[in-house]
Amino acid sequence: MAVQTTTAPGRTTFVQVAIALQTLTLFFQAVTAGLLLSTSYGEVLHAVGARVMYGASMLYVLAAVLAWRPGGGSPRPILYSSGFLVLASVQVILGIAHMPTLHVPLGVLMFGLSVLALGHALAGALGVTPLRRTP
């Protein structure tokens, strides 16, 4: 029998840290994309940031799995984090293929989704119930 655990309000979890790191790396990628257009070193920063962002996405998957296994909680965060990893993989492929018409909008979408995931995780930590539709 699995025992479901919850985090005490105000306590930071590994999942929250992983989502925050992912969100920060996506924001860094947006900044370096602008530098890519205006400086000689922007390409190097953007390439390094891509690797860090991909690693942060993998860390998010690991954190979601580790949070699910011992506590017996919902596997839904694993689905979200795996989706982010798929989007990150597509993003890397589009970047290598030099397809900015798809690469840039996908980056914006990923940043927006990451901010939403971070907000949801932080709302749970603060004890705030996320908005839900009522039937």
PDB file of C-alpha atoms in Angstrom:
ATOM      1  CA  MET A   1       0.000   0.000   0.000  1.00  0.00           C
ATOM      2  CA  ALA A   2       1.447   3.340  -1.037  1.00  0.00           C
ATOM      3  CA  VAL A   3       1.412   6.215   1.393  1.00  0.00           C
ATOM      4  CA  GLN A   4       0.812   9.586  -0.205  1.00  0.00           C
ATOM      5  CA  THR A   5       2.898  12.403   1.207  1.00  0.00           C
ATOM      6  CA  THR A   6       2.663  16.149   0.813  1.00  0.00           C
ATOM      7  CA  THR A   7       5.197  18.883   1.272  1.00  0.00           C
ATOM      8  CA  ALA A   8       4.804  21.311   4.137  1.00  0.00           C
ATOM      9  CA  PRO A   9       3.858  24.818   2.932  1.00  0.00           C
ATOM     10  CA  GLY A  10       6.866  27.079   2.507  1.00  0.00           C
ATOM     11  CA  ARG A  11       9.299  24.204   1.939  1.00  0.00           C
ATOM     12  CA  THR A  12      11.275  24.048  -1.308  1.00  0.00           C
ATOM     13  CA  THR A  13      11.363  20.719  -3.127  1.00  0.00           C
ATOM     14  CA  PHE A  14      13.738  19.260  -5.702  1.00  0.00           C
ATOM     15  CA  VAL A  15      10.989  19.492  -8.339  1.00  0.00           C
ATOM     16  CA  GLN A  16      10.525  23.210  -7.674  1.00  0.00           C
ATOM     17  CA  VAL A  17      14.263  23.815  -7.920  1.00  0.00           C
ATOM     18  CA  ALA A  18      14.429  21.820 -11.174  1.00  0.00           C
ATOM     19  CA  ILE A  19      11.534  23.769 -12.720  1.00  0.00           C
ATOM     20  CA  ALA A  20      13.048  27.080 -11.596  1.00  0.00           C
ATOM     21  CA  LEU A  21      16.400  26.119 -13.128  1.00  0.00           C
ATOM     22  CA  GLN A  22      14.695  25.115 -16.367  1.00  0.00           C
ATOM     23  CA  THR A  23      12.783  28.416 -16.485  1.00  0.00           C
ATOM     24  CA  LEU A  24      15.951  30.415 -15.843  1.00  0.00           C
ATOM     25  CA  THR A  25      17.858  28.582 -18.566  1.00  0.00           C
ATOM     26  CA  LEU A  26      15.028  29.191 -21.036  1.00  0.00           C
ATOM     27  CA  PHE A  27      15.109  32.894 -20.172  1.00  0.00           C
ATOM     28  CA  PHE A  28      18.892  32.867 -20.628  1.00  0.00           C
ATOM     29  CA  GLN A  29      18.343  31.332 -24.062  1.00  0.00           C
ATOM     30  CA  ALA A  30      16.029  34.200 -25.000  1.00  0.00           C
ATOM     31  CA  VAL A  31      18.661  36.724 -23.920  1.00  0.00           C
ATOM     32  CA  THR A  32      21.438  34.958 -25.804  1.00  0.00           C
ATOM     33  CA  ALA A  33      19.224  34.706 -28.893  1.00  0.00           C
ATOM     34  CA  GLY A  34      19.199  38.493 -28.927  1.00  0.00           C
ATOM     35  CA  LEU A  35      22.957  38.549 -28.408  1.00  0.00           C
ATOM     36  CA  LEU A  36      23.289  36.090 -31.279  1.00  0.00           C
ATOM     37  CA  LEU A  37      21.912  38.767 -33.577  1.00  0.00           C
ATOM     38  CA  SER A  38      24.016  41.622 -32.269  1.00  0.00           C
ATOM     39  CA  THR A  39      27.385  40.349 -30.982  1.00  0.00           C
ATOM     40  CA  SER A  40      30.181  38.049 -32.043  1.00  0.00           C
ATOM     41  CA  TYR A  41      30.045  35.962 -28.840  1.00  0.00           C
ATOM     42  CA  GLY A  42      26.245  35.447 -28.851  1.00  0.00           C
ATOM     43  CA  GLU A  43      26.489  32.196 -30.783  1.00  0.00           C
ATOM     44  CA  VAL A  44      28.835  30.643 -28.222  1.00  0.00           C
ATOM     45  CA  LEU A  45      26.628  31.684 -25.302  1.00  0.00           C
ATOM     46  CA  HIS A  46      23.501  30.406 -27.047  1.00  0.00           C
ATOM     47  CA  ALA A  47      25.161  27.055 -27.816  1.00  0.00           C
ATOM     48  CA  VAL A  48      26.350  26.627 -24.228  1.00  0.00           C
ATOM     49  CA  GLY A  49      22.938  27.698 -22.933  1.00  0.00           C
ATOM     50  CA  ALA A  50      21.265  25.085 -25.138  1.00  0.00           C
ATOM     51  CA  ARG A  51      23.272  22.333 -23.496  1.00  0.00           C
ATOM     52  CA  VAL A  52      22.510  23.651 -20.017  1.00  0.00           C
ATOM     53  CA  MET A  53      18.804  23.990 -20.875  1.00  0.00           C
ATOM     54  CA  TYR A  54      18.701  20.401 -22.139  1.00  0.00           C
ATOM     55  CA  GLY A  55      20.399  19.229 -18.952  1.00  0.00           C
ATOM     56  CA  ALA A  56      17.892  21.209 -16.866  1.00  0.00           C
ATOM     57  CA  SER A  57      15.049  19.479 -18.729  1.00  0.00           C
ATOM     58  CA  MET A  58      16.584  16.086 -17.938  1.00  0.00           C
ATOM     59  CA  LEU A  59      16.975  17.151 -14.300  1.00  0.00           C
ATOM     60  CA  TYR A  60      13.263  18.049 -14.224  1.00  0.00           C
ATOM     61  CA  VAL A  61      12.389  14.508 -15.398  1.00  0.00           C
ATOM     62  CA  LEU A  62      14.653  13.012 -12.738  1.00  0.00           C
ATOM     63  CA  ALA A  63      13.157  15.226 -10.027  1.00  0.00           C
ATOM     64  CA  ALA A  64       9.610  14.303 -11.068  1.00  0.00           C
ATOM     65  CA  VAL A  65      10.402  10.578 -10.973  1.00  0.00           C
ATOM     66  CA  LEU A  66      12.144  10.854  -7.604  1.00  0.00           C
ATOM     67  CA  ALA A  67       9.220  12.832  -6.158  1.00  0.00           C
ATOM     68  CA  TRP A  68       6.704  10.284  -7.427  1.00  0.00           C
ATOM     69  CA  ARG A  69       8.371   7.006  -6.430  1.00  0.00           C
ATOM     70  CA  PRO A  70       8.794   7.310  -2.648  1.00  0.00           C
ATOM     71  CA  GLY A  71       5.642   9.285  -1.919  1.00  0.00           C
ATOM     72  CA  GLY A  72       3.247   7.451  -4.192  1.00  0.00           C
ATOM     73  CA  GLY A  73       1.976  10.739  -5.578  1.00  0.00           C
ATOM     74  CA  SER A  74       0.509  11.449  -8.968  1.00  0.00           C
ATOM     75  CA  PRO A  75       2.666  10.525 -11.975  1.00  0.00           C
ATOM     76  CA  ARG A  76       1.348  13.604 -13.815  1.00  0.00           C
ATOM     77  CA  PRO A  77       4.538  15.680 -13.209  1.00  0.00           C
ATOM     78  CA  ILE A  78       6.482  12.919 -14.958  1.00  0.00           C
ATOM     79  CA  LEU A  79       4.261  13.392 -18.007  1.00  0.00           C
ATOM     80  CA  TYR A  80       4.811  17.171 -17.948  1.00  0.00           C
ATOM     81  CA  SER A  81       8.570  16.876 -17.503  1.00  0.00           C
ATOM     82  CA  SER A  82       8.822  14.252 -20.244  1.00  0.00           C
ATOM     83  CA  GLY A  83       6.852  16.550 -22.536  1.00  0.00           C
ATOM     84  CA  PHE A  84       9.353  19.325 -21.807  1.00  0.00           C
ATOM     85  CA  LEU A  85      12.211  16.979 -22.642  1.00  0.00           C
ATOM     86  CA  VAL A  86      10.557  16.134 -25.971  1.00  0.00           C
ATOM     87  CA  LEU A  87      10.071  19.848 -26.713  1.00  0.00           C
ATOM     88  CA  ALA A  88      13.706  20.504 -25.766  1.00  0.00           C
ATOM     89  CA  SER A  89      14.811  17.744 -28.136  1.00  0.00           C
ATOM     90  CA  VAL A  90      12.778  19.223 -30.981  1.00  0.00           C
ATOM     91  CA  GLN A  91      14.151  22.664 -30.115  1.00  0.00           C
ATOM     92  CA  VAL A  92      17.742  21.424 -30.342  1.00  0.00           C
ATOM     93  CA  ILE A  93      17.046  19.732 -33.690  1.00  0.00           C
ATOM     94  CA  LEU A  94      15.453  22.899 -35.075  1.00  0.00           C
ATOM     95  CA  GLY A  95      18.364  24.996 -33.836  1.00  0.00           C
ATOM     96  CA  ILE A  96      20.956  22.732 -35.426  1.00  0.00           C
ATOM     97  CA  ALA A  97      18.946  22.748 -38.670  1.00  0.00           C
ATOM     98  CA  HIS A  98      18.911  26.586 -38.600  1.00  0.00           C
ATOM     99  CA  MET A  99      15.114  26.802 -38.796  1.00  0.00           C
ATOM    100  CA  PRO A 100      14.391  30.016 -36.850  1.00  0.00           C
ATOM    101  CA  THR A 101      10.793  30.218 -38.118  1.00  0.00           C
ATOM    102  CA  LEU A 102       9.985  27.195 -35.931  1.00  0.00           C
ATOM    103  CA  HIS A 103      12.827  27.414 -33.400  1.00  0.00           C
ATOM    104  CA  VAL A 104      11.943  30.865 -32.041  1.00  0.00           C
ATOM    105  CA  PRO A 105       8.166  30.331 -31.528  1.00  0.00           C
ATOM    106  CA  LEU A 106       8.838  26.956 -29.908  1.00  0.00           C
ATOM    107  CA  GLY A 107      11.289  28.633 -27.536  1.00  0.00           C
ATOM    108  CA  VAL A 108       8.669  31.220 -26.590  1.00  0.00           C
ATOM    109  CA  LEU A 109       6.116  28.449 -26.033  1.00  0.00           C
ATOM    110  CA  MET A 110       8.554  26.492 -23.883  1.00  0.00           C
ATOM    111  CA  PHE A 111       9.336  29.533 -21.752  1.00  0.00           C
ATOM    112  CA  GLY A 112       5.627  30.231 -21.244  1.00  0.00           C
ATOM    113  CA  LEU A 113       4.886  26.622 -20.315  1.00  0.00           C
ATOM    114  CA  SER A 114       7.848  26.546 -17.949  1.00  0.00           C
ATOM    115  CA  VAL A 115       6.655  29.714 -16.206  1.00  0.00           C
ATOM    116  CA  LEU A 116       3.191  28.146 -15.839  1.00  0.00           C
ATOM    117  CA  ALA A 117       4.687  24.936 -14.413  1.00  0.00           C
ATOM    118  CA  LEU A 118       6.813  26.965 -12.001  1.00  0.00           C
ATOM    119  CA  GLY A 119       3.791  29.002 -10.917  1.00  0.00           C
ATOM    120  CA  HIS A 120       1.798  25.830 -10.361  1.00  0.00           C
ATOM    121  CA  ALA A 121       4.606  24.261  -8.313  1.00  0.00           C
ATOM    122  CA  LEU A 122       5.088  27.383  -6.219  1.00  0.00           C
ATOM    123  CA  ALA A 123       1.341  27.777  -5.682  1.00  0.00           C
ATOM    124  CA  GLY A 124       1.257  24.250  -4.299  1.00  0.00           C
ATOM    125  CA  ALA A 125       4.170  25.044  -2.005  1.00  0.00           C
ATOM    126  CA  LEU A 126       2.356  28.101  -0.671  1.00  0.00           C
ATOM    127  CA  GLY A 127      -0.803  26.095  -0.076  1.00  0.00           C
ATOM    128  CA  VAL A 128      -2.729  27.961  -2.772  1.00  0.00           C
ATOM    129  CA  THR A 129      -5.137  25.813  -4.738  1.00  0.00           C
ATOM    130  CA  PRO A 130      -4.659  26.231  -8.490  1.00  0.00           C
ATOM    131  CA  LEU A 131      -7.648  27.457 -10.440  1.00  0.00           C
ATOM    132  CA  ARG A 132      -9.859  24.658 -11.695  1.00  0.00           C
ATOM    133  CA  ARG A 133     -13.014  24.611 -13.709  1.00  0.00           C
ATOM    134  CA  THR A 134     -16.127  23.633 -11.823  1.00  0.00           C
ATOM    135  CA  PRO A 135     -18.730  21.464 -13.518  1.00  0.00           C
TER     136      PRO A 135
END
